[in-house]
Amino acid sequence: MSTHDPYTHSQVVIIGAGFAGLACAKGLGKSGITVTVVDRRNHNLFQPLLYQVATAALSPADIAEPVRRTLGRYDNIRVLLGEVVGIDSTGHRVLLKDGTSLPYDDLVIATGSEYNYFGNDGWKPFAPGLKTIHEARLIRHRLLSAFERAERATDPAIRKRLLTFAIIGGGPTGVEMAGAISELARQMIHHDFKAINKNEVDVLLIEAGPRILAAFPEKLAAYAHAYLTDIGVRVLTGRSVTKIDADSLSLGDERIETSCIVWGAGVRASPAARWLGVEGGQQGRIPVEPDLSLPGHPDIAVIGDTALATDEDGKPLPALAQVAKQQGEYVADRLRHKLTGRTHTAPFRFHNRGNTAVIGRNAAIFDFGSWTLKGRMAWFLWALVHVYLLVNFEKRLLVSIQWITRYFTRQRSARLIDENHGRDDDTSDPPDKPFENPPAAGG
C-alpha cells in the first residue's frame, strides 16, 4: 500500500495529456493535491483539426501547444516526458520505459486510442492515420508531392496513380479528409498548376459498411454522401480493403494504384488494459464503474477513449472529445472531494452537446439527438465550436484569422513540402520523365 495519507498529502498521477488528462489536471490545479502528468509527447494536440494540417490548411503549431505551457501556471502540477510501459497496482507505482517508476495514491489513466488495422499492422507505413503531427505531415508531404510530380509527368498511367487519393473509413475523419482533399485539389489546380486538369483528380472514400457516417441519422449521412459526390469524391460503400502496399490498394480482386492512402477505418484503446492485467471490452476499452473507477480499484480512474463507460441506457459512450473532457472534469471533482474527506457519490453523467462532422466549404452536419442541422449554418456552428475548444486564446485567434482569410481567398497558407521529410517507408517513386510533350493545360 502507499505510504501517503490520501487526505493530507494526496499524490495523483495522470497518464496522458489529451482532452481527458488535461481537463482532469486543470480541475486539480491549485487544489493542494500534488499532481504529476506524464506523457510520451511534450505537447497536447487538438486532434479534430489534425486533418487540416494534413491538407495544408493549418500549421502544426496552430493546433498544438507544449504541455508545460498549458499547465505551467499551476504550482502543484509537475509535467514529465516519459513513456509508460506498465502499472503496479499493488505497489501503487507507474512503470516507465527508462526503468524508473512514479508512486501514486490515486491514478488517472487517460491514454487515448490509436488506429486499428485489424491484424494488418504492416499496412500502417503505407496508410497512416491521423493521430499525430508526424502522420499529418507525412500525409501532407505525399499529397503535395503528388501534385508536383503530376505537373511534369507525361506517362498517363503515372499521372493517374499520382492523382488518385484513397481514404479508408467512412466515419467523420474519413469524410472530413475526403472533402478537404477534393477542395485542396480543385483550388490548387485552378490557381497554380497549369498542366493538370481537375477532372484527372480521383478522390476515393472507401467504407466497408452499407453507408458512410453510420453513427449519424441516415438523412444526414445521405446529405454528406450527395455533397461529397457533387465535389468529385467517389464514395464506395460495402467495399472492404484486402491489401495495401507501397503504391496501391486492393478491394477484393480490384487493384487501385494510388499515391496517397489515409487510414480512418477504426480505433482501438491504448494498451492500458494489458498494463493492468484486465480484459478489455469493445475496441480494447476498459470497463469502468459508474464513478469511472476501475472495478476493484477505487484508487484508479480510467477516462477518455481508454474507458468503456455507459450512459443511462447501458450504451457505450462514444470516443469523442466532449466525453473525454467531461470525464476529466468529473474525476478531478471526485478527487477534490476525497482530499477534504467528503464522499462523492454521484455517478458520471454525460451531457451530449451534439455530434458533428464537416464535409466541405459551407457544408457540415450536426446531430443533437432530438434535432439535426446541416448545411451552411451547421458549418458556422462547427467552426465556432472547434475554435472554442482550442486550448487558449492565442490558438483561437490564429485559427480564426486563417479560416477567415482562407474563406475569402480560397488559398491555403501551409502548402510547404519538407524536402528532408520524405516517405519514411522508403517507397518514393522513381523520377518521372519531365517536360516531354507535356499535356495541355487544364482548368
XYZ file of C-alpha atoms in Angstrom:
443
model
C 0.000 0.000 0.000
C 1.049 3.596 -0.446
C 2.775 5.275 2.450
C 0.924 8.560 1.835
C -2.243 9.579 3.640
C -4.577 10.474 0.747
C -6.434 13.028 2.838
C -3.375 15.049 3.881
C -0.861 14.588 1.065
C -2.593 13.042 -1.923
C -0.319 12.308 -4.854
C -2.154 11.913 -8.147
C -0.506 10.644 -11.321
C -2.272 11.331 -14.626
C -1.126 9.281 -17.620
C -1.861 11.159 -20.833
C -2.193 14.838 -21.726
C -5.057 14.679 -24.196
C -8.543 16.126 -23.703
C -9.322 13.918 -20.704
C -5.944 14.183 -18.968
C -5.681 17.945 -19.354
C -9.253 18.508 -18.162
C -8.518 16.453 -15.053
C -5.198 18.208 -14.432
C -6.725 21.670 -14.785
C -9.513 20.660 -12.429
C -6.900 19.743 -9.823
C -4.889 22.926 -10.332
C -4.403 24.932 -7.110
C -6.207 22.202 -5.184
C -3.472 21.312 -2.718
C -3.073 17.909 -4.362
C 0.352 17.001 -5.731
C -0.218 16.118 -9.399
C 2.189 14.556 -11.885
C 1.206 14.446 -15.566
C 3.247 12.052 -17.675
C 3.059 11.743 -21.458
C 5.368 10.378 -24.132
C 4.925 13.613 -26.120
C 5.691 17.089 -24.840
C 2.650 18.680 -26.467
C -1.105 18.426 -26.389
C -2.806 18.207 -29.758
C -6.270 19.209 -30.924
C -6.874 16.088 -32.988
C -10.241 17.132 -34.507
C -8.370 19.676 -36.645
C -5.400 17.462 -37.494
C -6.898 16.739 -40.922
C -6.459 20.455 -41.711
C -2.728 20.130 -41.062
C -2.678 17.125 -43.411
C -4.410 19.155 -46.140
C -2.279 22.297 -45.743
C -4.991 24.494 -44.215
C -3.230 24.899 -40.848
C 0.285 24.508 -39.480
C 1.014 22.056 -36.633
C 1.719 24.918 -34.197
C -1.816 26.231 -34.750
C -3.379 23.231 -33.018
C -0.628 22.065 -30.646
C 0.925 23.520 -27.505
C 3.603 22.315 -25.063
C 2.001 20.632 -22.067
C 4.314 22.570 -19.748
C 2.916 25.829 -21.083
C -0.680 24.677 -20.676
C -0.180 23.618 -17.058
C 2.689 25.928 -16.084
C 0.518 28.283 -14.057
C -0.313 25.571 -11.512
C 2.395 25.245 -8.848
C 1.060 21.892 -7.661
C 1.355 20.208 -11.097
C 4.550 18.656 -12.416
C 4.891 17.544 -16.056
C 7.153 14.653 -17.052
C 8.122 13.435 -20.516
C 8.123 9.661 -20.355
C 6.605 6.515 -21.834
C 4.540 4.271 -19.577
C 5.071 0.534 -20.042
C 3.214 -0.895 -17.039
C 1.294 -0.311 -13.828
C 1.955 -1.985 -10.468
C -1.486 -1.609 -8.910
C -0.411 -3.491 -5.760
C 2.632 -1.331 -5.112
C 0.910 1.841 -6.367
C 3.547 2.648 -8.966
C 3.551 3.641 -12.649
C 6.401 1.934 -14.531
C 8.291 3.914 -17.188
C 10.291 2.722 -20.179
C 13.567 4.111 -18.803
C 13.336 1.784 -15.799
C 12.106 4.377 -13.302
C 8.683 4.496 -11.668
C 6.253 7.002 -10.200
C 4.425 6.400 -6.889
C 0.768 7.346 -6.643
C -2.096 7.476 -4.205
C -4.613 7.929 -6.996
C -4.033 7.139 -10.659
C -5.870 8.561 -13.659
C -5.424 6.693 -16.943
C -6.203 8.905 -19.944
C -4.054 7.357 -22.654
C -6.468 7.726 -25.554
C -6.657 5.479 -28.586
C -4.808 4.515 -31.737
C -5.889 3.350 -35.162
C -6.853 -0.287 -35.530
C -5.589 -2.067 -38.645
C -7.474 -5.243 -37.716
C -4.436 -7.506 -37.707
C -2.799 -5.863 -40.719
C -0.274 -3.639 -38.944
C 2.041 -3.981 -41.943
C -0.300 -1.596 -43.781
C 0.448 1.276 -41.416
C 3.550 2.696 -43.211
C 1.579 2.891 -46.459
C -1.712 4.113 -44.954
C -1.048 6.396 -41.976
C -3.903 7.517 -39.769
C -4.475 10.918 -38.201
C -3.408 10.740 -34.570
C -0.074 12.574 -34.527
C 1.621 15.592 -36.079
C 4.105 13.259 -37.747
C 1.305 11.397 -39.517
C -0.375 14.638 -40.626
C 2.895 15.995 -42.026
C 3.564 12.707 -43.804
C 0.145 12.798 -45.472
C 0.646 16.459 -46.429
C 4.037 15.612 -47.930
C 2.554 12.823 -50.032
C -0.374 14.929 -51.216
C 1.618 17.977 -52.246
C 4.447 15.944 -53.756
C 1.944 14.002 -55.860
C 0.678 17.200 -57.484
C 4.209 18.446 -58.103
C 5.208 15.187 -59.807
C 1.952 15.028 -61.774
C 2.615 18.513 -63.162
C 5.633 17.194 -65.065
C 4.634 13.563 -65.639
C 3.964 12.534 -69.258
C 3.047 8.880 -68.811
C -0.776 8.641 -68.449
C -0.530 5.673 -66.067
C 1.854 7.561 -63.786
C -0.354 10.656 -63.843
C -3.423 8.579 -62.991
C -1.709 6.975 -59.997
C -0.284 10.276 -58.762
C -3.683 11.957 -58.879
C -5.579 9.123 -57.188
C -6.065 9.518 -53.414
C -7.788 6.956 -51.202
C -9.317 7.421 -47.759
C -10.311 4.232 -45.964
C -13.161 4.554 -43.481
C -16.413 6.478 -43.828
C -16.606 7.940 -40.332
C -16.191 11.654 -39.550
C -12.405 11.548 -40.065
C -12.720 9.895 -43.466
C -15.491 12.221 -44.604
C -13.571 15.315 -43.484
C -10.370 14.148 -45.183
C -12.126 13.259 -48.451
C -13.838 16.640 -48.646
C -10.676 18.528 -47.714
C -8.501 16.706 -50.275
C -11.038 17.295 -53.045
C -11.247 21.007 -52.229
C -7.454 21.299 -51.937
C -7.037 19.700 -55.359
C -9.576 21.915 -57.090
C -8.205 25.111 -55.540
C -4.557 24.339 -56.322
C -5.244 23.268 -59.894
C -7.323 26.376 -60.547
C -4.664 28.754 -59.213
C -1.250 27.156 -59.543
C -0.987 24.054 -61.736
C -1.137 24.554 -65.497
C -0.674 21.009 -66.782
C -3.272 19.259 -64.626
C -6.964 19.120 -65.349
C -9.244 18.978 -62.316
C -11.105 16.050 -63.908
C -7.937 13.957 -63.598
C -8.108 14.015 -59.801
C -9.763 10.935 -58.307
C -10.575 11.009 -54.572
C -11.931 7.734 -53.194
C -13.759 7.319 -49.889
C -13.968 3.605 -49.097
C -16.343 2.239 -46.446
C -16.929 -1.445 -45.668
C -20.388 -0.780 -44.229
C -23.581 -0.048 -46.143
C -23.252 3.740 -45.717
C -20.908 6.426 -44.503
C -21.318 8.166 -41.122
C -23.014 5.193 -39.512
C -23.226 6.977 -36.135
C -25.346 9.788 -37.629
C -29.010 9.753 -38.692
C -29.464 8.389 -42.197
C -30.723 11.695 -43.601
C -27.508 13.450 -42.535
C -25.387 10.641 -43.984
C -27.325 10.912 -47.264
C -26.700 14.669 -47.341
C -22.972 14.116 -46.790
C -22.852 11.432 -49.486
C -24.549 13.692 -52.011
C -22.310 16.655 -51.180
C -19.122 14.620 -51.482
C -20.258 13.224 -54.823
C -21.002 16.744 -56.032
C -17.440 17.931 -55.274
C -15.857 14.994 -57.060
C -15.400 12.349 -54.360
C -16.187 8.754 -55.325
C -17.911 7.151 -52.344
C -17.556 3.383 -52.377
C -19.681 1.632 -49.734
C -19.867 -2.071 -48.999
C -16.258 -2.485 -50.133
C -13.531 -3.933 -47.910
C -9.824 -3.389 -48.379
C -7.963 -6.690 -48.717
C -4.421 -5.492 -49.394
C -2.321 -2.338 -49.184
C 1.216 -1.870 -50.461
C 3.531 0.994 -51.350
C 1.573 2.284 -54.330
C -1.803 0.556 -54.396
C -4.693 -0.969 -52.506
C -6.959 -3.865 -53.372
C -10.715 -4.180 -52.992
C -11.117 -7.900 -53.474
C -9.777 -8.624 -56.950
C -9.743 -4.951 -57.962
C -6.351 -3.251 -57.623
C -6.277 0.556 -57.479
C -2.989 2.394 -57.878
C -2.692 5.492 -55.693
C -0.065 7.927 -54.443
C -1.610 8.591 -51.028
C -3.705 6.423 -48.715
C -5.195 7.689 -45.451
C -6.489 5.254 -42.819
C -9.552 6.131 -40.773
C -11.345 2.793 -40.550
C -11.360 2.157 -36.832
C -9.661 2.760 -33.496
C -8.618 0.712 -30.511
C -7.743 1.781 -26.990
C -4.176 2.152 -25.745
C -2.554 -0.922 -24.099
C -3.713 0.180 -20.638
C -5.776 -3.000 -20.176
C -2.624 -5.067 -20.609
C -0.754 -2.878 -18.117
C -3.443 -3.537 -15.532
C -3.850 -7.225 -16.321
C -7.562 -6.850 -17.050
C -9.628 -7.919 -20.031
C -10.532 -5.083 -22.361
C -14.023 -4.725 -23.709
C -15.180 -3.249 -27.017
C -12.178 -1.927 -29.010
C -9.922 -2.825 -26.084
C -11.502 -0.195 -23.839
C -11.550 -0.855 -20.093
C -14.988 -1.320 -18.435
C -15.392 1.098 -15.525
C -17.711 1.688 -12.592
C -20.334 4.498 -12.675
C -17.774 6.794 -10.986
C -15.222 5.904 -13.728
C -13.039 3.897 -11.355
C -11.553 0.531 -12.254
C -13.642 -2.313 -10.730
C -11.962 -3.415 -7.515
C -9.558 -0.470 -7.579
C -11.230 2.744 -6.321
C -7.842 4.499 -6.468
C -7.593 4.052 -10.261
C -9.778 6.042 -12.659
C -9.965 5.365 -16.404
C -11.268 8.138 -18.649
C -11.449 9.249 -22.271
C -11.106 6.841 -25.193
C -9.480 4.268 -22.883
C -12.651 3.874 -20.791
C -15.684 1.802 -21.688
C -18.282 3.872 -19.844
C -22.008 3.622 -20.477
C -24.950 6.003 -20.457
C -28.204 5.626 -18.514
C -29.453 3.093 -21.083
C -26.331 0.955 -20.834
C -24.989 2.003 -24.245
C -21.230 2.674 -24.534
C -20.331 6.350 -24.645
C -18.641 7.378 -27.899
C -14.942 8.180 -28.125
C -15.452 11.930 -28.509
C -13.556 14.947 -27.212
C -16.579 16.232 -25.303
C -16.954 12.902 -23.474
C -13.258 12.865 -22.536
C -13.315 16.447 -21.307
C -16.414 15.944 -19.142
C -14.957 12.758 -17.673
C -11.714 14.536 -16.804
C -13.604 17.306 -15.026
C -15.748 14.764 -13.165
C -12.752 12.772 -11.871
C -10.996 15.976 -10.796
C -14.091 16.936 -8.788
C -14.220 13.476 -7.207
C -10.552 13.695 -6.190
C -11.045 17.161 -4.690
C -13.873 15.726 -2.579
C -11.582 12.942 -1.444
C -8.919 15.453 -0.352
C -11.367 17.080 2.046
C -12.689 13.763 3.352
C -16.087 14.145 1.710
C -17.793 11.373 -0.258
C -18.546 11.909 -3.925
C -21.477 9.603 -4.679
C -22.983 10.989 -7.886
C -22.195 8.795 -10.911
C -20.792 10.288 -14.089
C -23.438 11.560 -16.477
C -22.550 12.633 -19.993
C -24.264 15.777 -21.270
C -24.442 15.472 -25.050
C -23.733 18.764 -26.795
C -24.108 17.308 -30.276
C -22.104 15.186 -32.683
C -20.703 16.881 -35.755
C -18.700 16.423 -38.939
C -17.609 18.951 -41.549
C -17.884 17.903 -45.183
C -16.580 20.911 -47.072
C -16.921 24.614 -47.621
C -20.268 25.775 -46.204
C -21.276 22.178 -45.522
C -21.393 20.342 -42.197
C -23.797 18.231 -40.172
C -24.849 18.319 -36.510
C -26.798 15.693 -34.618
C -28.224 16.894 -31.308
C -30.319 13.790 -30.736
C -33.764 15.358 -30.757
C -32.998 17.556 -33.766
C -30.417 17.936 -36.529
C -28.771 20.665 -38.557
C -26.995 20.617 -41.918
C -25.532 22.989 -44.480
C -24.121 26.480 -44.027
C -25.473 27.119 -40.529
C -24.081 23.782 -39.335
C -20.744 24.725 -40.874
C -20.624 28.035 -38.982
C -21.618 26.288 -35.755
C -18.936 23.638 -36.335
C -16.332 26.390 -36.749
C -17.442 28.198 -33.575
C -17.382 25.004 -31.502
C -13.926 23.971 -32.711
C -12.435 27.406 -32.152
C -13.887 27.446 -28.639
C -12.392 24.037 -27.840
C -8.856 25.115 -28.740
C -6.539 25.236 -25.760
C -6.142 29.018 -25.343
C -6.976 32.465 -26.732
C -3.837 32.646 -28.871
C -4.732 29.463 -30.773
C -8.342 30.578 -31.159
C -7.246 33.896 -32.641
C -4.673 32.351 -35.007
C -7.039 29.711 -36.331
C -9.913 32.196 -36.702
C -7.772 34.590 -38.732
C -6.540 31.819 -41.009
C -10.018 30.425 -41.549
C -11.423 33.862 -42.396
C -8.542 34.542 -44.778
C -8.928 31.153 -46.437
C -12.688 31.583 -46.760
C -12.332 34.743 -48.833
C -9.117 33.940 -50.732
C -9.570 30.158 -51.087
C -5.816 29.842 -50.537
C -4.054 27.533 -48.061
C -1.039 29.023 -46.324
C 0.625 25.807 -45.113
C 1.442 24.274 -48.502
C 5.051 23.544 -47.651
C 6.917 20.412 -48.686
C 9.711 19.479 -46.307
C 12.430 18.179 -48.602
C 14.019 16.318 -45.692
C 10.791 14.701 -44.530
C 10.490 12.129 -47.279
C 8.432 8.987 -47.137
C 9.563 7.128 -44.078
C 8.613 3.818 -45.644
C 11.176 4.357 -48.421
C 8.576 3.916 -51.145
C 9.237 7.125 -53.063
C 8.579 6.947 -56.770
C 11.271 6.788 -59.418
C 11.790 10.053 -61.282
C 9.222 10.726 -63.942
C 10.315 11.880 -67.379
C 9.987 15.661 -67.168
C 8.788 18.064 -69.797
C 8.441 15.596 -72.681
C 5.337 16.559 -74.636
C 3.565 17.976 -71.574
C -0.206 17.603 -71.671
C -2.425 20.535 -72.438
C -3.194 22.849 -69.547
C -6.382 22.093 -67.677
C -8.866 24.203 -65.823
